[in-house]
Amino acid sequence: MGGGSSARTKGSLTDRAASAIATRTAFGRRLTALAAELRQRHIALHWTNLFGVVSLACVVVVFLSGVFLMFFYAPSSTQVVYSGAYTPLDGATMSKAMRSTLAISFEAPGGLLMRQVHHWAALLLPASLILQLLTTFFTGAFRRPRRLSWVLLFLLLIVSLAGGWSGYALPDDMLSGTGLRIVEGIVLGIPVIGTWASTLLFGGEFPGQIIEHLYPIHVLIVPAALIALLVWRIRIGYVQRPAQFAAPGATERNVVGVPVLPNAAVRAGGLFTIVAALLFLVAATVTVSPIWLYGPSSAGDASSGSQPDWYTGFLDGALRLVPPGWEFVWLGRTWTLAILVPLGVIGGYLLAVLLYPFVEERITGDRREHHILDRPRNTPTRTGIGVAGIVFYGVLWGAASADLIATHFHVGIETVVLTFQLAVLLGPLAAFAITRRVCLGLQKKDVGLLLHGVETGRIVRLPGGEYVEIHRQLDEFERWRLVNPGDGAPLREHADERGRALRR
């Protein structure tokens, strides 16, 4: 009895203290007001919203595991003789960077788990961001007022790629050394500034001081940029009304869904925990980047059949598809198109992704705010462009493994490269045409469903002897979804004094 009374007394004191903090301090009052506002704010439930939570879980896992690894990793290219727990490399000469990475893997308690979960989370993060970009693109969620949110999401992807690449090189094993040698060749191939840029990046002749140069990028610049972009994007999402798909009661001026607190927050927290747990499960059971098998990096050697991490494969594939002999001499310098063309194509592709919302608005003249998302079939041109972009990226990504395809399937490497060269030129065009026709066909099907209903397979005979099939009319929700109501305001045009069409 005495213990229960004491516990109740302590509980009441704690409650009173918390209430006092919440009501008497500026921070407490602001926090209380924010919680009350989030209870009133609603968010639509849809599977496309899950990728943001997955991305956030990856970022948190990468940060926490990265902080752990910082205490053991030595960012130094200084050569030492290995004498550690991994006996097969005993007596081998390697950098302090690889020596410390081996110590993390075999000597630090939990080091291998943290190193592998760091790598797996870094592999999943770009995939989640790409899927988030795709769902945003195909549903038209990049239109006003969310164009800046699209730009921030794209920059998050670029920063995550930079973080993954810089971390890929830090162990200083043979695989990462081969990748760095490729990067050096690309930088040196840039006319006029190539030698200067290579010296600046590597700090001299390869390998130079590349570890010391990449480490600040990986642990300072990339994390700071990720945090800034995430906070900025979350701030925009908080200020703006969330987008939603067409549903009964959903309009351009309201949101049909569940409250942010506690419903949406609990759902997001559950998914966050599941993703983090799965990352640790995979890291504990599946080996990734076994540097002890690759051996230390060597400037004069290269790994046979080496492949980059999946998210940079499209860059490698672009280099492999350039025909040989693409270079000329001009102004006393050799201009290597085998480097310039891939850089130009990839740069143009990424720039097109970044600027697409602004280009579409310019072409269509639609500057209205949109809070109801599109069904991809209802925007056949945009959907066709998106699928064409996916095919272009996929062909470049597949071309990065042209050598492995040739050896595994016993096909000539020239045949494989020629196939990919044709595919990168013709594939996007065919994908656009086919996708657009499919979308138009689906639209026609939707119109038929709205007019005639769903076929039931039930055949009846009319009094006049005619046989007809009975159709079931769509319910209210199905009709609402197919009609996809927005604000109902058409895009109006008028002419200026010169007769030019203006849209508003």
mmCIF file of C-alpha atoms in Angstrom, residues 152-382:
data_model
loop_
_atom_site.group_PDB
_atom_site.id
_atom_site.type_symbol
_atom_site.label_atom_id
_atom_site.label_comp_id
_atom_site.label_asym_id
_atom_site.label_seq_id
_atom_site.Cartn_x
_atom_site.Cartn_y
_atom_site.Cartn_z
ATOM 1 C CA LEU A 152 15.371 19.389 -53.274
ATOM 2 C CA LEU A 153 14.520 15.713 -53.782
ATOM 3 C CA PHE A 154 16.734 15.616 -56.872
ATOM 4 C CA LEU A 155 19.590 17.292 -54.984
ATOM 5 C CA LEU A 156 19.187 14.747 -52.180
ATOM 6 C CA LEU A 157 19.744 11.998 -54.740
ATOM 7 C CA ILE A 158 22.863 13.699 -56.131
ATOM 8 C CA VAL A 159 24.281 14.219 -52.635
ATOM 9 C CA SER A 160 23.590 10.597 -51.712
ATOM 10 C CA LEU A 161 25.421 9.471 -54.872
ATOM 11 C CA ALA A 162 28.382 11.672 -53.951
ATOM 12 C CA GLY A 163 28.363 10.299 -50.419
ATOM 13 C CA GLY A 164 28.209 6.710 -51.629
ATOM 14 C CA TRP A 165 31.027 7.191 -54.120
ATOM 15 C CA SER A 166 33.310 8.936 -51.631
ATOM 16 C CA GLY A 167 32.673 6.220 -49.045
ATOM 17 C CA TYR A 168 33.213 3.489 -51.648
ATOM 18 C CA ALA A 169 36.831 4.633 -52.046
ATOM 19 C CA LEU A 170 37.758 5.061 -48.368
ATOM 20 C CA PRO A 171 38.637 1.405 -47.520
ATOM 21 C CA ASP A 172 41.480 1.690 -50.092
ATOM 22 C CA ASP A 173 41.192 -1.919 -51.211
ATOM 23 C CA MET A 174 41.913 -3.188 -54.723
ATOM 24 C CA LEU A 175 38.291 -2.755 -55.899
ATOM 25 C CA SER A 176 38.020 0.847 -54.761
ATOM 26 C CA GLY A 177 41.510 1.538 -56.136
ATOM 27 C CA THR A 178 40.381 0.295 -59.560
ATOM 28 C CA GLY A 179 37.380 2.606 -59.404
ATOM 29 C CA LEU A 180 39.602 5.546 -58.491
ATOM 30 C CA ARG A 181 41.900 4.769 -61.409
ATOM 31 C CA ILE A 182 38.885 4.972 -63.738
ATOM 32 C CA VAL A 183 37.923 8.315 -62.200
ATOM 33 C CA GLU A 184 41.461 9.574 -62.738
ATOM 34 C CA GLY A 185 41.329 8.589 -66.410
ATOM 35 C CA ILE A 186 38.014 10.418 -66.861
ATOM 36 C CA VAL A 187 39.295 13.575 -65.191
ATOM 37 C CA LEU A 188 42.542 13.516 -67.197
ATOM 38 C CA GLY A 189 40.526 13.153 -70.416
ATOM 39 C CA ILE A 190 38.812 16.515 -69.912
ATOM 40 C CA PRO A 191 40.445 18.982 -72.326
ATOM 41 C CA VAL A 192 42.327 22.026 -71.027
ATOM 42 C CA ILE A 193 41.623 21.520 -67.314
ATOM 43 C CA GLY A 194 42.014 17.730 -67.001
ATOM 44 C CA THR A 195 45.566 17.655 -65.621
ATOM 45 C CA TRP A 196 44.899 20.500 -63.213
ATOM 46 C CA ALA A 197 41.645 18.918 -61.996
ATOM 47 C CA SER A 198 43.330 15.528 -61.471
ATOM 48 C CA THR A 199 46.143 17.117 -59.476
ATOM 49 C CA LEU A 200 43.616 19.004 -57.361
ATOM 50 C CA LEU A 201 41.500 15.891 -56.701
ATOM 51 C CA PHE A 202 44.291 13.401 -56.047
ATOM 52 C CA GLY A 203 46.906 15.763 -54.653
ATOM 53 C CA GLY A 204 49.539 14.683 -57.201
ATOM 54 C CA GLU A 205 50.236 11.514 -59.128
ATOM 55 C CA PHE A 206 47.824 8.614 -58.561
ATOM 56 C CA PRO A 207 46.947 7.625 -55.872
ATOM 57 C CA GLY A 208 48.298 10.776 -54.250
ATOM 58 C CA GLN A 209 46.360 11.950 -51.200
ATOM 59 C CA ILE A 210 42.918 10.885 -52.427
ATOM 60 C CA ILE A 211 41.934 9.304 -49.093
ATOM 61 C CA GLU A 212 42.725 12.514 -47.228
ATOM 62 C CA HIS A 213 40.756 14.521 -49.798
ATOM 63 C CA LEU A 214 37.673 12.294 -49.896
ATOM 64 C CA TYR A 215 37.321 11.844 -46.135
ATOM 65 C CA PRO A 216 36.205 15.453 -45.389
ATOM 66 C CA ILE A 217 33.724 15.218 -48.265
ATOM 67 C CA HIS A 218 32.277 12.001 -46.871
ATOM 68 C CA VAL A 219 32.069 12.955 -43.186
ATOM 69 C CA LEU A 220 31.505 16.727 -43.330
ATOM 70 C CA ILE A 221 30.224 18.094 -46.644
ATOM 71 C CA VAL A 222 27.844 15.256 -47.577
ATOM 72 C CA PRO A 223 26.227 14.935 -44.093
ATOM 73 C CA ALA A 224 25.821 18.706 -43.812
ATOM 74 C CA ALA A 225 24.221 18.872 -47.261
ATOM 75 C CA LEU A 226 21.904 15.929 -46.486
ATOM 76 C CA ILE A 227 20.734 17.497 -43.225
ATOM 77 C CA ALA A 228 20.195 20.904 -44.825
ATOM 78 C CA LEU A 229 18.233 19.496 -47.766
ATOM 79 C CA LEU A 230 16.146 17.205 -45.536
ATOM 80 C CA VAL A 231 15.268 20.004 -43.106
ATOM 81 C CA TRP A 232 14.414 22.329 -45.988
ATOM 82 C CA ARG A 233 12.203 19.730 -47.660
ATOM 83 C CA ILE A 234 10.457 18.813 -44.393
ATOM 84 C CA ARG A 235 9.840 22.509 -43.768
ATOM 85 C CA ILE A 236 8.247 22.904 -47.215
ATOM 86 C CA GLY A 237 6.127 19.800 -46.628
ATOM 87 C CA TYR A 238 4.946 21.234 -43.323
ATOM 88 C CA VAL A 239 3.987 24.602 -44.795
ATOM 89 C CA GLN A 240 2.273 23.267 -47.911
ATOM 90 C CA ARG A 241 -0.873 21.175 -48.048
ATOM 91 C CA PRO A 242 -0.053 17.520 -48.839
ATOM 92 C CA ALA A 243 -1.041 16.223 -52.257
ATOM 93 C CA GLN A 244 -3.587 13.408 -52.543
ATOM 94 C CA PHE A 245 -5.160 11.122 -55.094
ATOM 95 C CA ALA A 246 -8.736 11.567 -56.221
ATOM 96 C CA ALA A 247 -11.131 10.051 -53.681
ATOM 97 C CA PRO A 248 -14.654 10.693 -52.417
ATOM 98 C CA GLY A 249 -14.647 14.090 -50.756
ATOM 99 C CA ALA A 250 -11.112 14.989 -51.885
ATOM 100 C CA THR A 251 -10.814 18.334 -53.637
ATOM 101 C CA GLU A 252 -8.140 20.906 -54.372
ATOM 102 C CA ARG A 253 -9.097 22.713 -51.157
ATOM 103 C CA ASN A 254 -9.124 19.967 -48.529
ATOM 104 C CA VAL A 255 -7.297 16.779 -47.487
ATOM 105 C CA VAL A 256 -9.010 13.455 -46.854
ATOM 106 C CA GLY A 257 -6.920 11.214 -44.621
ATOM 107 C CA VAL A 258 -5.796 10.567 -41.056
ATOM 108 C CA PRO A 259 -4.396 13.028 -38.490
ATOM 109 C CA VAL A 260 -0.621 13.451 -38.446
ATOM 110 C CA LEU A 261 -0.677 12.856 -34.679
ATOM 111 C CA PRO A 262 -1.016 10.150 -33.625
ATOM 112 C CA ASN A 263 -2.152 8.052 -36.630
ATOM 113 C CA ALA A 264 0.283 8.996 -39.395
ATOM 114 C CA ALA A 265 3.179 9.380 -36.948
ATOM 115 C CA VAL A 266 2.629 5.883 -35.537
ATOM 116 C CA ARG A 267 2.452 4.375 -39.024
ATOM 117 C CA ALA A 268 5.614 6.174 -40.090
ATOM 118 C CA GLY A 269 7.386 5.185 -36.883
ATOM 119 C CA GLY A 270 6.459 1.541 -37.395
ATOM 120 C CA LEU A 271 7.766 1.520 -40.968
ATOM 121 C CA PHE A 272 10.913 3.357 -39.858
ATOM 122 C CA THR A 273 11.593 0.666 -37.250
ATOM 123 C CA ILE A 274 10.949 -2.149 -39.724
ATOM 124 C CA VAL A 275 13.339 -0.686 -42.311
ATOM 125 C CA ALA A 276 16.081 -0.141 -39.743
ATOM 126 C CA ALA A 277 15.627 -3.653 -38.368
ATOM 127 C CA LEU A 278 15.767 -5.205 -41.842
ATOM 128 C CA LEU A 279 18.948 -3.278 -42.619
ATOM 129 C CA PHE A 280 20.599 -4.678 -39.505
ATOM 130 C CA LEU A 281 19.283 -8.161 -40.301
ATOM 131 C CA VAL A 282 20.744 -8.052 -43.816
ATOM 132 C CA ALA A 283 24.004 -6.607 -42.489
ATOM 133 C CA ALA A 284 24.267 -9.449 -39.955
ATOM 134 C CA THR A 285 23.647 -12.209 -42.503
ATOM 135 C CA VAL A 286 24.860 -11.006 -45.939
ATOM 136 C CA THR A 287 28.463 -10.010 -46.578
ATOM 137 C CA VAL A 288 29.100 -6.841 -48.566
ATOM 138 C CA SER A 289 32.450 -5.385 -49.677
ATOM 139 C CA PRO A 290 34.776 -8.119 -48.304
ATOM 140 C CA ILE A 291 37.948 -6.041 -48.667
ATOM 141 C CA TRP A 292 40.064 -8.779 -47.106
ATOM 142 C CA LEU A 293 39.450 -10.841 -50.225
ATOM 143 C CA TYR A 294 40.252 -7.976 -52.606
ATOM 144 C CA GLY A 295 43.569 -7.091 -50.975
ATOM 145 C CA PRO A 296 45.191 -3.674 -50.623
ATOM 146 C CA SER A 297 45.031 -1.109 -53.412
ATOM 147 C CA SER A 298 47.952 -0.995 -55.817
ATOM 148 C CA ALA A 299 48.602 1.725 -58.385
ATOM 149 C CA GLY A 300 49.928 -0.803 -60.903
ATOM 150 C CA ASP A 301 47.164 -3.432 -60.564
ATOM 151 C CA ALA A 302 43.430 -3.657 -61.261
ATOM 152 C CA SER A 303 40.719 -6.083 -60.190
ATOM 153 C CA SER A 304 39.475 -8.392 -62.946
ATOM 154 C CA GLY A 305 35.749 -8.015 -63.600
ATOM 155 C CA SER A 306 35.427 -5.152 -61.135
ATOM 156 C CA GLN A 307 32.019 -3.483 -60.988
ATOM 157 C CA PRO A 308 30.933 -0.216 -59.363
ATOM 158 C CA ASP A 309 28.155 0.020 -56.813
ATOM 159 C CA TRP A 310 24.778 -0.182 -58.546
ATOM 160 C CA TYR A 311 23.940 3.518 -58.283
ATOM 161 C CA THR A 312 26.977 4.600 -60.346
ATOM 162 C CA GLY A 313 26.634 1.832 -62.941
ATOM 163 C CA PHE A 314 24.929 4.125 -65.463
ATOM 164 C CA LEU A 315 28.008 6.386 -65.477
ATOM 165 C CA ASP A 316 30.294 3.435 -66.238
ATOM 166 C CA GLY A 317 27.883 2.183 -68.905
ATOM 167 C CA ALA A 318 27.915 5.529 -70.704
ATOM 168 C CA LEU A 319 31.692 5.291 -71.042
ATOM 169 C CA ARG A 320 31.550 1.762 -72.431
ATOM 170 C CA LEU A 321 29.109 2.603 -75.223
ATOM 171 C CA VAL A 322 31.265 5.223 -76.937
ATOM 172 C CA PRO A 323 32.777 3.863 -80.189
ATOM 173 C CA PRO A 324 36.606 3.646 -80.273
ATOM 174 C CA GLY A 325 38.693 6.332 -81.952
ATOM 175 C CA TRP A 326 36.408 9.232 -81.083
ATOM 176 C CA GLU A 327 39.004 11.984 -80.721
ATOM 177 C CA PHE A 328 40.510 14.819 -82.755
ATOM 178 C CA VAL A 329 43.220 17.450 -82.457
ATOM 179 C CA TRP A 330 42.160 21.092 -82.303
ATOM 180 C CA LEU A 331 43.979 24.201 -81.071
ATOM 181 C CA GLY A 332 47.008 22.076 -80.339
ATOM 182 C CA ARG A 333 45.066 19.818 -77.955
ATOM 183 C CA THR A 334 43.563 16.350 -78.218
ATOM 184 C CA TRP A 335 39.799 16.397 -77.663
ATOM 185 C CA THR A 336 38.643 12.972 -76.491
ATOM 186 C CA LEU A 337 34.995 12.520 -77.393
ATOM 187 C CA ALA A 338 35.025 9.166 -75.596
ATOM 188 C CA ILE A 339 35.045 11.255 -72.405
ATOM 189 C CA LEU A 340 33.244 14.429 -73.464
ATOM 190 C CA VAL A 341 30.221 12.745 -75.071
ATOM 191 C CA PRO A 342 29.329 10.568 -72.029
ATOM 192 C CA LEU A 343 29.842 13.521 -69.690
ATOM 193 C CA GLY A 344 27.647 15.702 -71.903
ATOM 194 C CA VAL A 345 24.921 13.074 -72.268
ATOM 195 C CA ILE A 346 24.783 12.266 -68.565
ATOM 196 C CA GLY A 347 24.909 15.942 -67.644
ATOM 197 C CA GLY A 348 22.071 16.705 -70.060
ATOM 198 C CA TYR A 349 20.019 13.783 -68.743
ATOM 199 C CA LEU A 350 20.366 14.910 -65.124
ATOM 200 C CA LEU A 351 19.653 18.518 -66.069
ATOM 201 C CA ALA A 352 16.494 17.433 -67.894
ATOM 202 C CA VAL A 353 15.309 15.583 -64.774
ATOM 203 C CA LEU A 354 15.974 18.634 -62.625
ATOM 204 C CA LEU A 355 14.250 21.149 -64.909
ATOM 205 C CA TYR A 356 11.337 19.033 -66.154
ATOM 206 C CA PRO A 357 8.668 20.666 -63.902
ATOM 207 C CA PHE A 358 9.609 24.097 -65.227
ATOM 208 C CA VAL A 359 9.727 22.905 -68.846
ATOM 209 C CA GLU A 360 6.303 21.246 -68.616
ATOM 210 C CA GLU A 361 4.795 24.349 -67.053
ATOM 211 C CA ARG A 362 6.335 26.477 -69.794
ATOM 212 C CA ILE A 363 5.004 24.254 -72.578
ATOM 213 C CA THR A 364 1.515 23.701 -71.163
ATOM 214 C CA GLY A 365 1.112 27.192 -69.716
ATOM 215 C CA ASP A 366 -0.531 25.655 -66.638
ATOM 216 C CA ARG A 367 0.585 27.791 -63.689
ATOM 217 C CA ARG A 368 -2.217 26.803 -61.336
ATOM 218 C CA GLU A 369 -1.652 25.076 -58.008
ATOM 219 C CA HIS A 370 -2.456 21.356 -58.045
ATOM 220 C CA HIS A 371 -3.215 19.320 -54.927
ATOM 221 C CA ILE A 372 -4.976 16.391 -56.633
ATOM 222 C CA LEU A 373 -2.497 13.920 -58.145
ATOM 223 C CA ASP A 374 -2.791 12.527 -61.664
ATOM 224 C CA ARG A 375 -3.254 8.939 -62.695
ATOM 225 C CA PRO A 376 -0.342 8.175 -65.060
ATOM 226 C CA ARG A 377 -2.716 6.954 -67.783
ATOM 227 C CA ASN A 378 -4.421 10.340 -67.835
ATOM 228 C CA THR A 379 -1.165 12.100 -68.813
ATOM 229 C CA PRO A 380 0.104 9.858 -71.640
ATOM 230 C CA THR A 381 2.809 12.215 -72.909
ATOM 231 C CA ARG A 382 4.357 12.745 -69.478
#
